[in-house]
PDB file of C-alpha atoms in Angstrom:
ATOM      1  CA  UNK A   1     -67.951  88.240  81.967  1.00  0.00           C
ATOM      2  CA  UNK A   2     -69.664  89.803  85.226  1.00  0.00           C
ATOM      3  CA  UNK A   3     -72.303  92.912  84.591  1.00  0.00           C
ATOM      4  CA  UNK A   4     -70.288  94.471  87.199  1.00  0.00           C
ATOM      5  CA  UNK A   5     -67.449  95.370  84.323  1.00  0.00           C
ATOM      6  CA  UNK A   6     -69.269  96.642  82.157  1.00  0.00           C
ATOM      7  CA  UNK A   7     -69.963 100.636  82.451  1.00  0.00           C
ATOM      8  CA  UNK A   8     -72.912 102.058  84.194  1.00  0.00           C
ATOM      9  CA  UNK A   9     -74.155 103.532  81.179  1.00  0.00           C
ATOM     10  CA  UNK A  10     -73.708 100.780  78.908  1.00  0.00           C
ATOM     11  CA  UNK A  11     -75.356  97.905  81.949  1.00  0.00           C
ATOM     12  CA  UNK A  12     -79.106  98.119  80.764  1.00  0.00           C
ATOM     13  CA  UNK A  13     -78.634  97.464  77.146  1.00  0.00           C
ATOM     14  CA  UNK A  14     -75.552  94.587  77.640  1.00  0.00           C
ATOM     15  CA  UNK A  15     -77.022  92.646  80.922  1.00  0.00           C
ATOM     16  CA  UNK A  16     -79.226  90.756  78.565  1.00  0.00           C
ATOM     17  CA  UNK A  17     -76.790  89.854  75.747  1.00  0.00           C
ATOM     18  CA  UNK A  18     -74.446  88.611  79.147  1.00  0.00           C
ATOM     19  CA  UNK A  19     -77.078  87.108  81.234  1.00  0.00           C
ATOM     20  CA  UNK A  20     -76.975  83.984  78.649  1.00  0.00           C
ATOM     21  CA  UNK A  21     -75.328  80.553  78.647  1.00  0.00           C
ATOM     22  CA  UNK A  22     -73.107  81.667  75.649  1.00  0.00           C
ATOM     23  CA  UNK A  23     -71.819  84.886  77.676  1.00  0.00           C
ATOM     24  CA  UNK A  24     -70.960  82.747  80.975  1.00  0.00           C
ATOM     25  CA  UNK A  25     -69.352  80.495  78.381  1.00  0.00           C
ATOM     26  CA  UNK A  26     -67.014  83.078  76.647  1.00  0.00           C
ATOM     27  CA  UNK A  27     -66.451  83.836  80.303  1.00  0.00           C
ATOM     28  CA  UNK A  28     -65.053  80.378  81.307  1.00  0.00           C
ATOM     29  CA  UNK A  29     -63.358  80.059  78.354  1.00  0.00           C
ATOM     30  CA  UNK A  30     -61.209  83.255  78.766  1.00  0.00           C
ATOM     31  CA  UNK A  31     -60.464  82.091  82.369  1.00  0.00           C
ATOM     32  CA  UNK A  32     -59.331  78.530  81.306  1.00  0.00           C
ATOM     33  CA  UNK A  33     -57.461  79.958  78.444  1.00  0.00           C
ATOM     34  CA  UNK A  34     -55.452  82.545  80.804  1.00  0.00           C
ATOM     35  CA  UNK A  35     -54.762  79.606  83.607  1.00  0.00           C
ATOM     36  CA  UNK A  36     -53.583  77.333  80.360  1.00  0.00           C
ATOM     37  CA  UNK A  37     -50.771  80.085  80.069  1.00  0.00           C
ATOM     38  CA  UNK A  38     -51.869  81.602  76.692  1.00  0.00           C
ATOM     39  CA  UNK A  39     -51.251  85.343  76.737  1.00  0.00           C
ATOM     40  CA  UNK A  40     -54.525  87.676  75.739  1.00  0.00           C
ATOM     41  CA  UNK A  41     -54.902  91.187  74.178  1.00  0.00           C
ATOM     42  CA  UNK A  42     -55.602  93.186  75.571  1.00  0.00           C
ATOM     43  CA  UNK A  43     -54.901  92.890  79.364  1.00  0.00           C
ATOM     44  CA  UNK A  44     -57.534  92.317  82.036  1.00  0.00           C
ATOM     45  CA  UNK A  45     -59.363  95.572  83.081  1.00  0.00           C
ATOM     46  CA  UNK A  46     -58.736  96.776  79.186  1.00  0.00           C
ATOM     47  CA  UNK A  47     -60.814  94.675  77.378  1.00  0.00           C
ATOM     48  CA  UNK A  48     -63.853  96.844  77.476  1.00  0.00           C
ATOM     49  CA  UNK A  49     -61.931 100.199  77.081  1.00  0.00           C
ATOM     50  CA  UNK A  50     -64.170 101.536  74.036  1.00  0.00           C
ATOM     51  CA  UNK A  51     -67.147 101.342  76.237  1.00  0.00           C
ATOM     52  CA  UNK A  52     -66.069 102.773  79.148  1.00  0.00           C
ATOM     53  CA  UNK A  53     -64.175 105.812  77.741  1.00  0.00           C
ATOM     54  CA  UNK A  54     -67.711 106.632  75.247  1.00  0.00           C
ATOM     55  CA  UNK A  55     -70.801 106.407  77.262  1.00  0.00           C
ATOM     56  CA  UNK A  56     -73.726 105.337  74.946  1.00  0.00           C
ATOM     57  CA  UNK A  57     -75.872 108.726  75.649  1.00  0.00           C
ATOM     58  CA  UNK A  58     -72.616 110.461  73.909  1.00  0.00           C
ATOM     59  CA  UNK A  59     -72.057 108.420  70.967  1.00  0.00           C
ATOM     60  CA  UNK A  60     -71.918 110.042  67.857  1.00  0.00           C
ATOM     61  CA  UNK A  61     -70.183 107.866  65.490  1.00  0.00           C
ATOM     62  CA  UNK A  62     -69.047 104.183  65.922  1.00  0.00           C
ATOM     63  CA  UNK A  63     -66.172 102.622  63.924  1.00  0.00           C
ATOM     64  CA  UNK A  64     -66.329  99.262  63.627  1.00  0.00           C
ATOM     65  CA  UNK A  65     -63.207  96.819  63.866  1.00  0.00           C
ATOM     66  CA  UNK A  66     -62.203  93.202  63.214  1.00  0.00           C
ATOM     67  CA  UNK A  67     -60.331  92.248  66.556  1.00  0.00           C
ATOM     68  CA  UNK A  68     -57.549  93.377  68.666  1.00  0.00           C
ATOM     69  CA  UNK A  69     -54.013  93.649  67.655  1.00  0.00           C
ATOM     70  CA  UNK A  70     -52.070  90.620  68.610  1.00  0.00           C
ATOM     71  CA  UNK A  71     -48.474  91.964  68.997  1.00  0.00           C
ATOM     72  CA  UNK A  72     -47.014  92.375  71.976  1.00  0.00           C
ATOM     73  CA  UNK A  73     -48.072  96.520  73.740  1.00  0.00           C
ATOM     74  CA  UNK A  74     -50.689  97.263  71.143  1.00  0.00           C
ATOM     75  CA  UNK A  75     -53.848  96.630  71.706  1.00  0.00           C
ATOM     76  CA  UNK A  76     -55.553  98.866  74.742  1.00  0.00           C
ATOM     77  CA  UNK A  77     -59.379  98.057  74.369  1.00  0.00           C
ATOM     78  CA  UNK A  78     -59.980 100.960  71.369  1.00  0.00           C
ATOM     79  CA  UNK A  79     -60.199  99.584  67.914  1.00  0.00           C
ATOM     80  CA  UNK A  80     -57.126 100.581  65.473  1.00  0.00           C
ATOM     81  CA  UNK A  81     -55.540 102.613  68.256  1.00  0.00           C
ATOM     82  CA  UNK A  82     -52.015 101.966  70.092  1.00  0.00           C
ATOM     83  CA  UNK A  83     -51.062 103.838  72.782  1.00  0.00           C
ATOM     84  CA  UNK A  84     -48.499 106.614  72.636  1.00  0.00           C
ATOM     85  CA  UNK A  85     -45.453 105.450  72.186  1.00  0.00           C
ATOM     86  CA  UNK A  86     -45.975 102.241  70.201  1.00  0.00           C
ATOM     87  CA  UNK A  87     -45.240 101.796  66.580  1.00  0.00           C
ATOM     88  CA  UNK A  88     -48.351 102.335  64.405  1.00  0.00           C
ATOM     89  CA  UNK A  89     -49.917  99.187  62.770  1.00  0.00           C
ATOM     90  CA  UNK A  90     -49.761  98.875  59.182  1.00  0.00           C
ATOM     91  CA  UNK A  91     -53.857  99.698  59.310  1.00  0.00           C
ATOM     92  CA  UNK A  92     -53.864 102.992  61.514  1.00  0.00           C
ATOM     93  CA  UNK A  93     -50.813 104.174  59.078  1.00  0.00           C
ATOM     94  CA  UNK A  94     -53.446 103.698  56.314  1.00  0.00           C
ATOM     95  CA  UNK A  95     -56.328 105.016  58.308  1.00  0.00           C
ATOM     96  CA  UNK A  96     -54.305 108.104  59.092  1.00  0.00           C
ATOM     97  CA  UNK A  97     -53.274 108.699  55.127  1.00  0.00           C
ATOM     98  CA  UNK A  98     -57.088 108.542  54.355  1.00  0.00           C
ATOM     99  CA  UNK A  99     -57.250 110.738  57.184  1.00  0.00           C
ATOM    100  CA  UNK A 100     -54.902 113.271  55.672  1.00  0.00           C
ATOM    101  CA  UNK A 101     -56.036 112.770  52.413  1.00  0.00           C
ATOM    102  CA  UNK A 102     -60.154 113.487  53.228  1.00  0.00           C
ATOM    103  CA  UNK A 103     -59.369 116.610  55.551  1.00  0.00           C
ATOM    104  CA  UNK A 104     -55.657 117.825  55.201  1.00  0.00           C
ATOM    105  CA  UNK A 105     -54.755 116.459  58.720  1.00  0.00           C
ATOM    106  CA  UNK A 106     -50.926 115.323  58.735  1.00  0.00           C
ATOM    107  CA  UNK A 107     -50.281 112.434  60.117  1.00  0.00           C
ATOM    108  CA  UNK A 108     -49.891 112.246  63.492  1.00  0.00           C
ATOM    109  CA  UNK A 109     -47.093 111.040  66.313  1.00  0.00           C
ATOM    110  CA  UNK A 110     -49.060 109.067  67.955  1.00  0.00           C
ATOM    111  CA  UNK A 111     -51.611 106.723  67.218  1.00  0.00           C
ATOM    112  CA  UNK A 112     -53.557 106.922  70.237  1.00  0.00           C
ATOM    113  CA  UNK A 113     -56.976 107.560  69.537  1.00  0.00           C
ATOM    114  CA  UNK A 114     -58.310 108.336  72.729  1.00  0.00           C
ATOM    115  CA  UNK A 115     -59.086 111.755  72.072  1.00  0.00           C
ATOM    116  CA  UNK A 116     -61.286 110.779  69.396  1.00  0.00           C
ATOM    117  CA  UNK A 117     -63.207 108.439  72.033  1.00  0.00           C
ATOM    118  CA  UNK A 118     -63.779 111.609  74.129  1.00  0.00           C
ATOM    119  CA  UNK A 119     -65.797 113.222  71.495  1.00  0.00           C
ATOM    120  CA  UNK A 120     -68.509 110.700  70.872  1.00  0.00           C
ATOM    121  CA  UNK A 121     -66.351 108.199  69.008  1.00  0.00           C
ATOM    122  CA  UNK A 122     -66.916 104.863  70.009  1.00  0.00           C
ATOM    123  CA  UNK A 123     -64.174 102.414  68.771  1.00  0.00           C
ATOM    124  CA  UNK A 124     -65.752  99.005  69.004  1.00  0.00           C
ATOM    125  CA  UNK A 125     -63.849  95.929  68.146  1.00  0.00           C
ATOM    126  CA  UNK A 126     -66.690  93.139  66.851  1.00  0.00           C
ATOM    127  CA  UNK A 127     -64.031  90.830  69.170  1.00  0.00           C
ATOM    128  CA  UNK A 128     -62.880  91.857  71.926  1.00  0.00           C
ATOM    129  CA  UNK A 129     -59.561  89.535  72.845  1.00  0.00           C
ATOM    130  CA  UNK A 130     -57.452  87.804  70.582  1.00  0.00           C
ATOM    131  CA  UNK A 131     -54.518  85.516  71.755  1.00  0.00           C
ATOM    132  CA  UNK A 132     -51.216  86.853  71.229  1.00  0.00           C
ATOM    133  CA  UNK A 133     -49.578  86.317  68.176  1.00  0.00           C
ATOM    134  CA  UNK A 134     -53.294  84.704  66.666  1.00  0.00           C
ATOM    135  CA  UNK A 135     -55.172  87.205  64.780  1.00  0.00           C
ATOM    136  CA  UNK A 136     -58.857  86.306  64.643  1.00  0.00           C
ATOM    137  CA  UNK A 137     -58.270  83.211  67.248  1.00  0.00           C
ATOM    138  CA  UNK A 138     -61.142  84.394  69.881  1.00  0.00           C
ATOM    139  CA  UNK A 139     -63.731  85.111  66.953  1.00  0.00           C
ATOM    140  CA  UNK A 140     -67.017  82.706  67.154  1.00  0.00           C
ATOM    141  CA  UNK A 141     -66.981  82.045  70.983  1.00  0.00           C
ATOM    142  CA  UNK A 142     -69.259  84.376  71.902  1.00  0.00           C
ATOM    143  CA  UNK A 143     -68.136  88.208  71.500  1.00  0.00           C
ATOM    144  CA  UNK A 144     -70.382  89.214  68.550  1.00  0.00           C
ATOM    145  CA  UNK A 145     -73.784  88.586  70.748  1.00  0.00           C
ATOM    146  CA  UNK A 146     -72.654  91.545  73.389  1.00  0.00           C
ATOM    147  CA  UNK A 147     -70.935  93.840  70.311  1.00  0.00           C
ATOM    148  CA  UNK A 148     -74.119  93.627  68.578  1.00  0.00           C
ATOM    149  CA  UNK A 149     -76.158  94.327  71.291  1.00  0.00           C
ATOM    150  CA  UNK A 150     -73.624  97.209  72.181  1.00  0.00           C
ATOM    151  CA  UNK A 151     -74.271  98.178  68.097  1.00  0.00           C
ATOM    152  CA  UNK A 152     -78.445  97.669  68.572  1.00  0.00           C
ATOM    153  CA  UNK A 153     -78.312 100.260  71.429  1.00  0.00           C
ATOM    154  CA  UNK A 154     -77.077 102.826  69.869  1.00  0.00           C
ATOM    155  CA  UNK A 155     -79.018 102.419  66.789  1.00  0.00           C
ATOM    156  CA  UNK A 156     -81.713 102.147  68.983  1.00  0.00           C
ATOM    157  CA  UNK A 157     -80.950 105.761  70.801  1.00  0.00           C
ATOM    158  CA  UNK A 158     -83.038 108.618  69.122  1.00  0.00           C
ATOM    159  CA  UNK A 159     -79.755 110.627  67.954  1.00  0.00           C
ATOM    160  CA  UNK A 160     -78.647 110.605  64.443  1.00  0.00           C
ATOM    161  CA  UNK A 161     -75.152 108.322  64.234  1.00  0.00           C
ATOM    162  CA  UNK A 162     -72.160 107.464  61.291  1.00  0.00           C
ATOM    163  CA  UNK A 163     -71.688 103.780  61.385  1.00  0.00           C
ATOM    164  CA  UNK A 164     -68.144 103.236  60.207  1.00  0.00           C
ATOM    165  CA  UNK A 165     -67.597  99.699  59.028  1.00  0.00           C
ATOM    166  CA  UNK A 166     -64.374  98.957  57.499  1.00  0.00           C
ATOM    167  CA  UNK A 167     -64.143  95.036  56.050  1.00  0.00           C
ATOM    168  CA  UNK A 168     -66.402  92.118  55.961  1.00  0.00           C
ATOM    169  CA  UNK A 169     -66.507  91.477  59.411  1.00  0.00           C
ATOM    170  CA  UNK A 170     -67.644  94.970  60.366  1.00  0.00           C
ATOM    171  CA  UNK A 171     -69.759  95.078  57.239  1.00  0.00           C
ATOM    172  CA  UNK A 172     -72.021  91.905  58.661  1.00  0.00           C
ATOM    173  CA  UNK A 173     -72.942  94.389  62.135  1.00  0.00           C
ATOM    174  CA  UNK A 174     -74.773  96.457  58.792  1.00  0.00           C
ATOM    175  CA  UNK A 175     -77.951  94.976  59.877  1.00  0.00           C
ATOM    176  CA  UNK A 176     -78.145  95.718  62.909  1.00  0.00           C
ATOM    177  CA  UNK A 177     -78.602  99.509  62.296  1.00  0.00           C
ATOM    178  CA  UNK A 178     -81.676 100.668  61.028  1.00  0.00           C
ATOM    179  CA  UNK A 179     -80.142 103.600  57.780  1.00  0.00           C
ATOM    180  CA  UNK A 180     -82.231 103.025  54.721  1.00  0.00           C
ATOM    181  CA  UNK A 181     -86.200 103.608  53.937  1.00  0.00           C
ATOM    182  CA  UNK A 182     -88.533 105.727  55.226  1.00  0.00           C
ATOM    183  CA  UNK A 183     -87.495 107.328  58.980  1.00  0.00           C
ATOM    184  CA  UNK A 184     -84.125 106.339  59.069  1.00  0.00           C
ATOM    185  CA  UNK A 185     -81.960 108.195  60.774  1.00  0.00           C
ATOM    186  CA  UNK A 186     -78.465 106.742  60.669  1.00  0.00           C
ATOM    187  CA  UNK A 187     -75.578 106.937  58.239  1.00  0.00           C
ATOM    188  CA  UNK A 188     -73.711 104.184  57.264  1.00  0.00           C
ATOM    189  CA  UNK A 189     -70.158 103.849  55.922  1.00  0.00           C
ATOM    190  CA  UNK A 190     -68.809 100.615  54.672  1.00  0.00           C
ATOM    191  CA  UNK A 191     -65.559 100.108  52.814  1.00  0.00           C
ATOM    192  CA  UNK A 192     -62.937  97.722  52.503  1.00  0.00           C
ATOM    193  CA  UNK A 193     -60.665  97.267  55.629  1.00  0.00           C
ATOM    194  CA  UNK A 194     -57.622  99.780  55.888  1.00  0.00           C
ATOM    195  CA  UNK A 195     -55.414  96.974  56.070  1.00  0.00           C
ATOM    196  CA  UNK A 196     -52.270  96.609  53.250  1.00  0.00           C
ATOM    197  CA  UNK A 197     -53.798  93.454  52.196  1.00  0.00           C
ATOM    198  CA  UNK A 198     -57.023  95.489  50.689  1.00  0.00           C
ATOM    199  CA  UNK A 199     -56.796  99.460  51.432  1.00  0.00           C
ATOM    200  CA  UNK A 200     -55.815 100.441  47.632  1.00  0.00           C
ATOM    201  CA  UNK A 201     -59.223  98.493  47.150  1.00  0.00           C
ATOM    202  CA  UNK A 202     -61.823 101.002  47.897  1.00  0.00           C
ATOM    203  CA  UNK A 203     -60.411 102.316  51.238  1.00  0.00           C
ATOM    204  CA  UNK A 204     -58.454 105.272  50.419  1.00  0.00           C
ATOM    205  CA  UNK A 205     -60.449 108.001  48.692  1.00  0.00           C
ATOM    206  CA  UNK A 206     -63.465 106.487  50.551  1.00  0.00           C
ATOM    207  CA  UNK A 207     -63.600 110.045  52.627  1.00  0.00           C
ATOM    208  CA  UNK A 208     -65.251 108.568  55.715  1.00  0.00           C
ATOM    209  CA  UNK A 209     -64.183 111.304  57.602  1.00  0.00           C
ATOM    210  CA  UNK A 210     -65.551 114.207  56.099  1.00  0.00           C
ATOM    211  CA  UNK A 211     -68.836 112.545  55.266  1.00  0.00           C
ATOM    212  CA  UNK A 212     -69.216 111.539  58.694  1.00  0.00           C
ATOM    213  CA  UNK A 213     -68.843 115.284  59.999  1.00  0.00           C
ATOM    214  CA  UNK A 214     -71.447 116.761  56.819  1.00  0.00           C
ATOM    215  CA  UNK A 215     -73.824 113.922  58.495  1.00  0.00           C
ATOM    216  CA  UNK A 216     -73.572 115.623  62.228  1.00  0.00           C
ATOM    217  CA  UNK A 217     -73.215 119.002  61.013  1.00  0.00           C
ATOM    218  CA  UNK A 218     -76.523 118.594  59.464  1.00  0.00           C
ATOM    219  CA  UNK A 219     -78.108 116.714  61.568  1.00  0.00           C
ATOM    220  CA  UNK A 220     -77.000 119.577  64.383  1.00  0.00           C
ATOM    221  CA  UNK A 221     -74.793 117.069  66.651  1.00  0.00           C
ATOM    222  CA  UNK A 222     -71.375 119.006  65.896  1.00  0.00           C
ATOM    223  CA  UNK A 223     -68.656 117.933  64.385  1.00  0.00           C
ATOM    224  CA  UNK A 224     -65.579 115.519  65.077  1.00  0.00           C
ATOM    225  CA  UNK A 225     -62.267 117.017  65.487  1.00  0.00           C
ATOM    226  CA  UNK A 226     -59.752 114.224  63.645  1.00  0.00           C
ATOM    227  CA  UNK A 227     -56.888 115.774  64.722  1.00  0.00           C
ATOM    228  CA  UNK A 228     -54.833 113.941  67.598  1.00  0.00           C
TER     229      UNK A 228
END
């Protein structure tokens, strides 16, 4: 995992989380893993999409994934999103009924989320490959120590941000972010994860998406526009 890949404006607060034995490790590992003949979502040149399409000085809200998809075409480096064409995951369906339940915003076509990314929306994955067909197969060997750097820098920038963390895996980056007590300045949303498996659990009716615009609104940062 060379500095070189990651974006310019991410480089100062990642080279130390990748200049470590565990990073050069994860790195090897991916390599080895590839040459073995095991397939890896998403592609090469993908894999740090949700950095490189939300610069850190722009990042308004972060929501907070488990890993990539691991069907074939799905995952493009953004968590929960597909791109245009592909069939929506069971979780994105049930983000996008939340969705229509907090604000009024139909569902959408596609379930490309890349729009979101572009204003301030940074759609992190707390793993950032997964082997095909293996969901939660790449967590533990080493992703979490660059996402939670890539979570400490923006909690560490001095503008107000919604942390959106959907399941236990997201939950655990909580720490990281600096919300309650005296001079906080953060919001953070946790839930259940949108997934079939626990969505009627606390996710839906959750209205993360209308809390998180009352949040920037207020604190003067402008609002999100959820509709793709």
């Amino acid at each position: 995992m060379a500095s070189d890949d990651i974006p310019e404006s991410w480089r100062a607060a990642l080279e130390p989380a990748l200049d470590t034995p565990e990073a050069r490790k994860l790195g090897g590992w991916l390599r080895a893993e590839e040459a073995a003949g095991k397939v890896i979502y998403p592609p090469r040149g993908s894999r740090l999409a949700a950095l490189a399409e939300t610069p850190l000085d722009q990042v308004k809200v972060v929501i907070l994934g488990q890993d990539p998809y691991h069907g074939p075409g799905q995952a493009h480096g953004l968590s929960f999103s597909v791109q245009d064409g592909v069939k929506q995951p069971p979780s994105l369906v049930n983000i996008f009924k939340e969705l229509e339940g907090d604000l009024g915003i139909p569902r959408p076509a596609t379930g490309n989320l890349t729009p979101w990314t572009r204003q301030g929306v940074l759609l992190l994955n707390n793993t950032l490959t997964v082997e095909a067909g293996q969901a939660g197969s790449h967590a533990g060997r080493g992703w979490d120590a660059i996402t939670d750097a890539a979570v400490e820098a923006v909690a560490s920038t001095g503008e107000p941000t919604v942390f959106v963390l959907w399941g236990s895996h997201a939950k655990k980056k909580a720490g990281r972010v600096p919300s309650l007590g005296k001079g906080a300045r953060h919001l953070v949303l946790t839930s259940v994860h949108p997934s079939p498996l626990s969505a009627h659990s606390g996710f839906f009716g959750s209205k993360p998406f209308s809390q998180a615009n009352a949040f920037l609104q207020a604190q003067g940062r402008g609002v999100i526009d959820w509709s793709l």
